[in-house]
Amino acid sequence: MDTLQQIRKTLESEMPDFIQTWDQCMHSDNKLLQEVLNHVSSRKGKMMRPILTMLAAKLCGSVNQDTLYSAVALELMHTATLIHDDVVDESDERRGLTSVNKIYDNKIAVLVGDFILALAIENVSKVRNDRFSGVIAETTQELASGELMQLKSVHNQEISEDVYFRIIYQKTASLFAACAKSGALSATTDEGVIKRLSEFGKTVGLCFQIRDDIFDYYSSAEIGKPTGNDMKEGKLTLPVIFALQSVNNPEMLRIAKAVKNLSASESEIAQLIEFTKQSGGIEYAEKRMFELADEAKALLSVFPDSDIKSALLLYVDYVARRTL
């Protein structure tokens, strides 16, 4: 049994309820819309965010209907964001599956993303805890702000680790924080616990994105993301930021600025990737990621030992050590 299977085993009675609630949402009488929704549903993936929401709820008590609506709403919001991001980034693939905008077109992709956001709002309205709507609103703002900050960063010649972490918090970690916080909100009124689990989600989310960014330095058909794809989109991530700041190499700095100007050639990007690897960029990024993983585990230390706590500790390990 692999790590993810071990984690999911602790939710074997709750996961079918989540899937049923999800499937009930992804339906439309519009034939074209249903066709696209079927395509989107076919890439359910590992459901990392719903799993986090439900584990947080079980750590605080139990999974209830509010937990399920919250988990579905957040996963729908995540799905809509991915569809919109693929349009913005002009991506042809997402995790090895052809993107909606590639199969259909940008107009249909944007409209389907909007429809899925509306489904998320519908599920938000079913949650009896009024605070959840505030979590959703704040997270939606963070996700949009992160995308805009990243777009602005592409045309900004500054190469900064601080800016990198602000972007990955808004674009990725804020949603993980919302998942853990929402799960807690559905099961407890203890403000200290809610805040702690929100911080746990945020920290795990930072790990998740750093690992994702490391993948970009290696080719993998399973990931559905060719080597250097981030750089082709003008993005400089943690490994190359460290390499550029720790090694004085004017030529590599020139190429990095060309990357941000979207004027770097494929051979220049390959040179910059190799420079990053040779200069310890991957090792540094992994070191920072595992430091964050330790911080996430430490946040769980106040909770009594249980199968659910063990599952959350495994969740951290899975995020940091996953291979796709």
Coordinates of C-alpha atoms in Angstrom, one line a residue:
M1 CA 0.0 0.0 0.0
D2 CA 1.5 3.3 -1.1
T3 CA 1.5 6.5 1.1
L4 CA -1.6 8.0 -0.6
Q5 CA -3.6 4.8 -0.2
Q6 CA -2.7 4.8 3.5
I7 CA -4.0 8.4 3.8
R8 CA -7.2 7.7 1.9
K9 CA -7.9 4.6 4.0
T10 CA -8.6 6.8 7.0
L11 CA -11.3 8.4 4.9
E12 CA -12.8 5.3 3.3
S13 CA -16.2 5.9 4.8
E14 CA -16.2 9.6 3.9
M15 CA -14.7 9.6 0.4
P16 CA -17.7 8.0 -1.3
D17 CA -19.9 10.8 0.2
F18 CA -17.6 13.4 -1.2
I19 CA -17.5 11.8 -4.7
Q20 CA -21.3 11.6 -4.7
T21 CA -21.7 15.3 -3.7
W22 CA -19.1 16.2 -6.4
D23 CA -20.8 14.1 -9.1
Q24 CA -24.2 15.7 -8.4
C25 CA -22.7 19.1 -9.1
M26 CA -21.0 18.3 -12.4
H27 CA -24.2 18.1 -14.4
S28 CA -25.9 20.3 -17.0
D29 CA -28.7 19.9 -19.6
N30 CA -26.5 21.8 -22.0
K31 CA -24.9 19.1 -24.2
L32 CA -21.7 21.1 -25.0
L33 CA -21.3 22.1 -21.3
Q34 CA -21.8 18.5 -20.2
E35 CA -19.3 17.3 -22.7
V36 CA -16.7 19.7 -21.2
L37 CA -17.6 18.9 -17.6
N38 CA -17.1 15.2 -18.4
H39 CA -13.7 16.0 -19.7
V40 CA -12.9 18.0 -16.6
S41 CA -14.2 15.3 -14.3
S42 CA -12.0 12.7 -16.0
R43 CA -8.9 14.3 -14.5
K44 CA -10.0 14.1 -10.9
G45 CA -6.5 13.5 -9.9
K46 CA -5.5 12.6 -6.3
M47 CA -8.0 15.0 -4.7
M48 CA -5.3 16.4 -2.4
R49 CA -7.3 19.4 -1.3
P50 CA -10.6 17.6 -0.4
I51 CA -8.6 15.0 1.5
L52 CA -7.0 17.8 3.5
T53 CA -10.4 19.3 4.2
M54 CA -11.8 16.1 5.5
L55 CA -8.7 15.1 7.5
A56 CA -8.8 18.5 9.2
A57 CA -12.5 18.0 10.1
K58 CA -11.8 14.5 11.4
L59 CA -8.9 15.7 13.5
C60 CA -11.3 18.2 15.2
G61 CA -14.3 15.8 15.4
S62 CA -15.9 14.3 12.4
V63 CA -16.8 14.9 8.7
N64 CA -20.3 16.3 8.3
Q65 CA -22.4 17.7 5.5
D66 CA -20.8 21.1 5.9
T67 CA -17.4 19.5 5.5
L68 CA -18.5 17.9 2.3
Y69 CA -20.0 21.1 0.8
S70 CA -16.9 23.0 1.8
A71 CA -14.6 20.4 0.3
V72 CA -16.6 20.3 -3.0
A73 CA -16.8 24.1 -3.2
L74 CA -13.0 24.5 -2.7
E75 CA -12.2 21.8 -5.2
L76 CA -14.6 23.4 -7.7
M77 CA -12.9 26.7 -7.2
H78 CA -9.5 25.0 -7.7
T79 CA -10.8 23.3 -10.9
A80 CA -12.1 26.6 -12.3
T81 CA -8.8 28.3 -11.5
L82 CA -6.9 25.7 -13.4
I83 CA -9.1 26.1 -16.5
H84 CA -8.6 29.9 -16.4
D85 CA -4.9 29.6 -15.8
D86 CA -4.5 27.3 -18.8
V87 CA -6.1 30.1 -20.9
V88 CA -3.8 32.8 -19.4
D89 CA -0.7 30.6 -19.8
E90 CA -1.7 29.3 -23.2
S91 CA -1.2 25.7 -22.0
D92 CA -2.0 22.7 -24.1
E93 CA -1.8 20.1 -21.3
R94 CA -2.7 19.8 -17.6
R95 CA -1.2 16.8 -15.8
G96 CA -0.9 14.8 -19.1
L97 CA -4.5 15.6 -20.2
T98 CA -5.3 17.9 -23.0
S99 CA -6.5 21.3 -21.6
V100 CA -10.0 22.6 -22.2
N101 CA -8.8 25.6 -24.2
K102 CA -6.8 23.3 -26.5
I103 CA -9.7 20.9 -27.3
Y104 CA -12.3 23.7 -27.6
D105 CA -11.2 27.3 -27.5
N106 CA -10.4 30.1 -25.0
K107 CA -14.0 31.4 -25.0
I108 CA -15.5 28.1 -24.1
A109 CA -12.8 27.5 -21.5
V110 CA -13.4 30.8 -19.8
L111 CA -17.2 30.3 -19.8
V112 CA -16.9 26.7 -18.4
G113 CA -14.6 28.0 -15.7
D114 CA -17.2 30.6 -14.9
F115 CA -19.9 27.9 -14.7
I116 CA -17.8 25.8 -12.3
L117 CA -17.2 28.9 -10.1
A118 CA -20.9 29.3 -10.0
L119 CA -21.2 25.7 -8.8
A120 CA -18.7 26.5 -6.1
I121 CA -20.8 29.4 -5.0
E122 CA -23.9 27.2 -4.9
N123 CA -22.1 24.8 -2.6
V124 CA -20.9 27.7 -0.4
S125 CA -24.5 28.7 0.1
K126 CA -25.3 25.2 1.5
V127 CA -22.7 25.5 4.3
R128 CA -24.5 26.5 7.5
N129 CA -21.4 28.2 9.0
D130 CA -21.5 31.8 7.8
R131 CA -17.7 32.2 8.2
F132 CA -17.1 29.8 5.3
S133 CA -18.3 32.4 2.7
G134 CA -15.6 34.7 4.1
V135 CA -12.9 32.0 3.6
I136 CA -14.0 31.5 0.0
A137 CA -14.1 35.2 -0.8
E138 CA -10.7 35.8 0.7
T139 CA -9.2 32.8 -1.0
T140 CA -10.6 33.8 -4.4
Q141 CA -9.0 37.2 -4.0
E142 CA -5.7 35.6 -3.1
L143 CA -5.7 33.3 -6.1
A144 CA -6.5 36.2 -8.5
S145 CA -3.9 38.5 -6.9
G146 CA -1.3 35.7 -7.1
E147 CA -1.9 35.2 -10.8
L148 CA -1.7 39.0 -11.4
M149 CA 1.5 39.3 -9.3
Q150 CA 3.0 36.5 -11.3
L151 CA 2.1 38.2 -14.6
K152 CA 3.6 41.4 -13.4
S153 CA 6.7 39.6 -12.2
V154 CA 7.3 38.2 -15.6
H155 CA 7.9 41.8 -16.9
N156 CA 9.8 42.9 -13.8
Q157 CA 13.6 42.5 -13.9
E158 CA 13.8 42.0 -10.1
I159 CA 14.8 38.4 -9.2
S160 CA 13.7 37.9 -5.6
E161 CA 13.1 35.0 -3.3
D162 CA 10.6 37.1 -1.3
V163 CA 8.5 37.8 -4.3
Y164 CA 8.6 34.1 -5.2
F165 CA 7.2 33.1 -1.8
R166 CA 4.5 35.8 -2.0
I167 CA 3.4 34.5 -5.4
I168 CA 3.3 30.8 -4.3
Y169 CA 1.5 31.7 -1.1
Q170 CA -1.3 33.4 -3.1
K171 CA -1.4 31.1 -6.0
T172 CA -1.2 27.8 -4.2
A173 CA -0.7 27.8 -0.4
S174 CA -3.7 30.1 0.2
L175 CA -6.0 27.4 -1.1
F176 CA -4.4 24.6 1.0
A177 CA -4.9 27.0 4.0
A178 CA -8.5 27.4 3.1
C179 CA -9.1 23.7 2.9
A180 CA -7.6 23.0 6.3
K181 CA -9.3 26.0 7.9
S182 CA -12.7 25.0 6.4
G183 CA -12.4 21.5 7.6
A184 CA -11.7 22.7 11.1
L185 CA -14.6 25.3 10.9
S186 CA -17.0 22.5 10.0
A187 CA -16.1 20.5 13.1
T188 CA -15.0 22.9 15.9
T189 CA -15.4 26.4 17.3
D190 CA -11.9 26.4 18.9
E191 CA -10.3 29.4 17.4
G192 CA -6.8 28.3 18.3
V193 CA -7.3 25.0 16.5
I194 CA -8.8 26.7 13.5
K195 CA -5.9 29.1 13.2
R196 CA -3.3 26.3 13.7
L197 CA -4.8 24.1 11.0
S198 CA -5.0 27.1 8.6
E199 CA -1.3 27.7 9.2
F200 CA -0.7 23.9 8.7
G201 CA -2.5 24.1 5.3
K202 CA -0.5 27.1 4.2
T203 CA 2.8 25.5 5.1
V204 CA 1.9 22.3 3.3
G205 CA 0.8 24.3 0.3
L206 CA 4.2 26.1 0.1
C207 CA 5.9 22.6 0.1
F208 CA 3.5 21.5 -2.6
Q209 CA 4.4 24.3 -4.9
I210 CA 8.1 24.1 -4.4
R211 CA 8.0 20.4 -5.3
D212 CA 5.9 21.3 -8.3
D213 CA 8.5 23.9 -9.4
I214 CA 11.4 21.4 -9.0
F215 CA 9.6 19.1 -11.4
D216 CA 10.0 21.7 -14.1
Y217 CA 13.8 21.1 -14.2
Y218 CA 13.2 17.5 -15.3
S219 CA 11.3 16.1 -18.2
S220 CA 8.3 13.8 -17.4
A221 CA 5.4 12.8 -19.6
E222 CA 3.5 11.8 -16.5
I223 CA 3.6 15.3 -15.1
G224 CA 2.5 16.6 -18.5
K225 CA 4.9 19.5 -18.2
P226 CA 8.1 19.6 -20.4
T227 CA 11.4 20.7 -18.9
G228 CA 11.7 24.5 -18.7
N229 CA 8.0 25.1 -19.2
D230 CA 8.0 27.7 -16.4
M231 CA 10.9 29.6 -18.0
K232 CA 9.2 29.5 -21.4
E233 CA 6.4 31.4 -19.7
G234 CA 8.8 33.9 -18.1
K235 CA 8.8 32.4 -14.6
L236 CA 11.9 32.1 -12.5
T237 CA 11.3 29.7 -9.6
L238 CA 13.2 29.0 -6.3
P239 CA 16.0 26.7 -7.7
V240 CA 17.2 29.2 -10.3
I241 CA 16.7 32.2 -8.0
F242 CA 19.0 30.7 -5.5
A243 CA 21.6 29.7 -8.2
L244 CA 21.6 33.3 -9.6
Q245 CA 22.0 34.9 -6.2
S246 CA 24.7 32.5 -4.9
V247 CA 26.9 32.3 -8.0
N248 CA 28.2 35.4 -9.8
N249 CA 27.6 34.5 -13.5
P250 CA 26.8 37.5 -15.7
E251 CA 25.9 35.3 -18.7
M252 CA 23.4 33.3 -16.7
L253 CA 22.0 36.6 -15.3
R254 CA 21.6 37.9 -18.8
I255 CA 19.7 34.7 -19.9
A256 CA 17.5 34.9 -16.8
K257 CA 16.5 38.5 -17.7
A258 CA 15.9 37.3 -21.3
V259 CA 13.6 34.6 -19.8
K260 CA 11.6 37.3 -18.0
N261 CA 11.4 39.3 -21.2
L262 CA 10.1 36.1 -23.0
S263 CA 13.0 36.4 -25.4
A264 CA 15.2 33.5 -24.3
S265 CA 15.8 30.7 -26.8
E266 CA 15.3 27.0 -26.0
S267 CA 19.1 26.5 -25.9
E268 CA 19.5 29.4 -23.5
I269 CA 16.8 28.0 -21.3
A270 CA 18.6 24.6 -21.4
Q271 CA 21.8 26.4 -20.3
L272 CA 20.1 28.1 -17.4
I273 CA 18.5 24.8 -16.2
E274 CA 21.9 23.1 -16.3
F275 CA 23.5 26.0 -14.5
T276 CA 20.8 25.8 -11.8
K277 CA 21.5 22.1 -11.3
Q278 CA 25.2 22.5 -11.2
S279 CA 25.0 25.5 -8.8
G280 CA 23.0 23.6 -6.1
G281 CA 19.6 25.2 -6.9
I282 CA 17.7 21.9 -6.7
E283 CA 19.3 21.0 -3.4
Y284 CA 18.5 24.4 -1.9
A285 CA 14.9 24.3 -3.0
E286 CA 14.5 20.8 -1.5
K287 CA 16.2 22.0 1.7
R288 CA 13.7 24.8 2.1
M289 CA 10.8 22.5 1.2
F290 CA 11.8 20.0 3.9
E291 CA 12.2 22.8 6.4
L292 CA 8.7 23.8 5.7
A293 CA 7.5 20.2 6.0
D294 CA 9.1 20.0 9.4
E295 CA 7.3 23.2 10.4
A296 CA 4.0 21.7 9.2
K297 CA 4.5 18.6 11.3
A298 CA 5.4 20.7 14.3
L299 CA 2.0 22.4 14.1
L300 CA 0.4 19.1 14.7
S301 CA 2.4 18.3 17.8
V302 CA -0.3 19.7 20.1
F303 CA -2.9 17.2 18.9
P304 CA -3.1 13.8 20.6
D305 CA -1.9 10.8 18.7
S306 CA -4.5 9.2 16.5
D307 CA -4.9 7.6 13.1
I308 CA -6.0 10.9 11.7
K309 CA -2.9 12.7 13.0
S310 CA -0.8 10.0 11.5
A311 CA -2.6 10.4 8.2
L312 CA -1.9 14.2 8.3
L313 CA 1.8 13.5 9.0
L314 CA 1.9 11.1 6.1
Y315 CA 0.1 13.8 4.0
V316 CA 3.1 16.1 4.6
D317 CA 5.6 13.4 3.6
Y318 CA 3.6 12.6 0.5
V319 CA 3.5 16.3 -0.6
A320 CA 7.2 16.8 -0.1
R321 CA 8.4 13.4 -1.5
R322 CA 5.9 12.9 -4.4
T323 CA 7.3 12.1 -7.8
L324 CA 4.5 13.6 -9.9

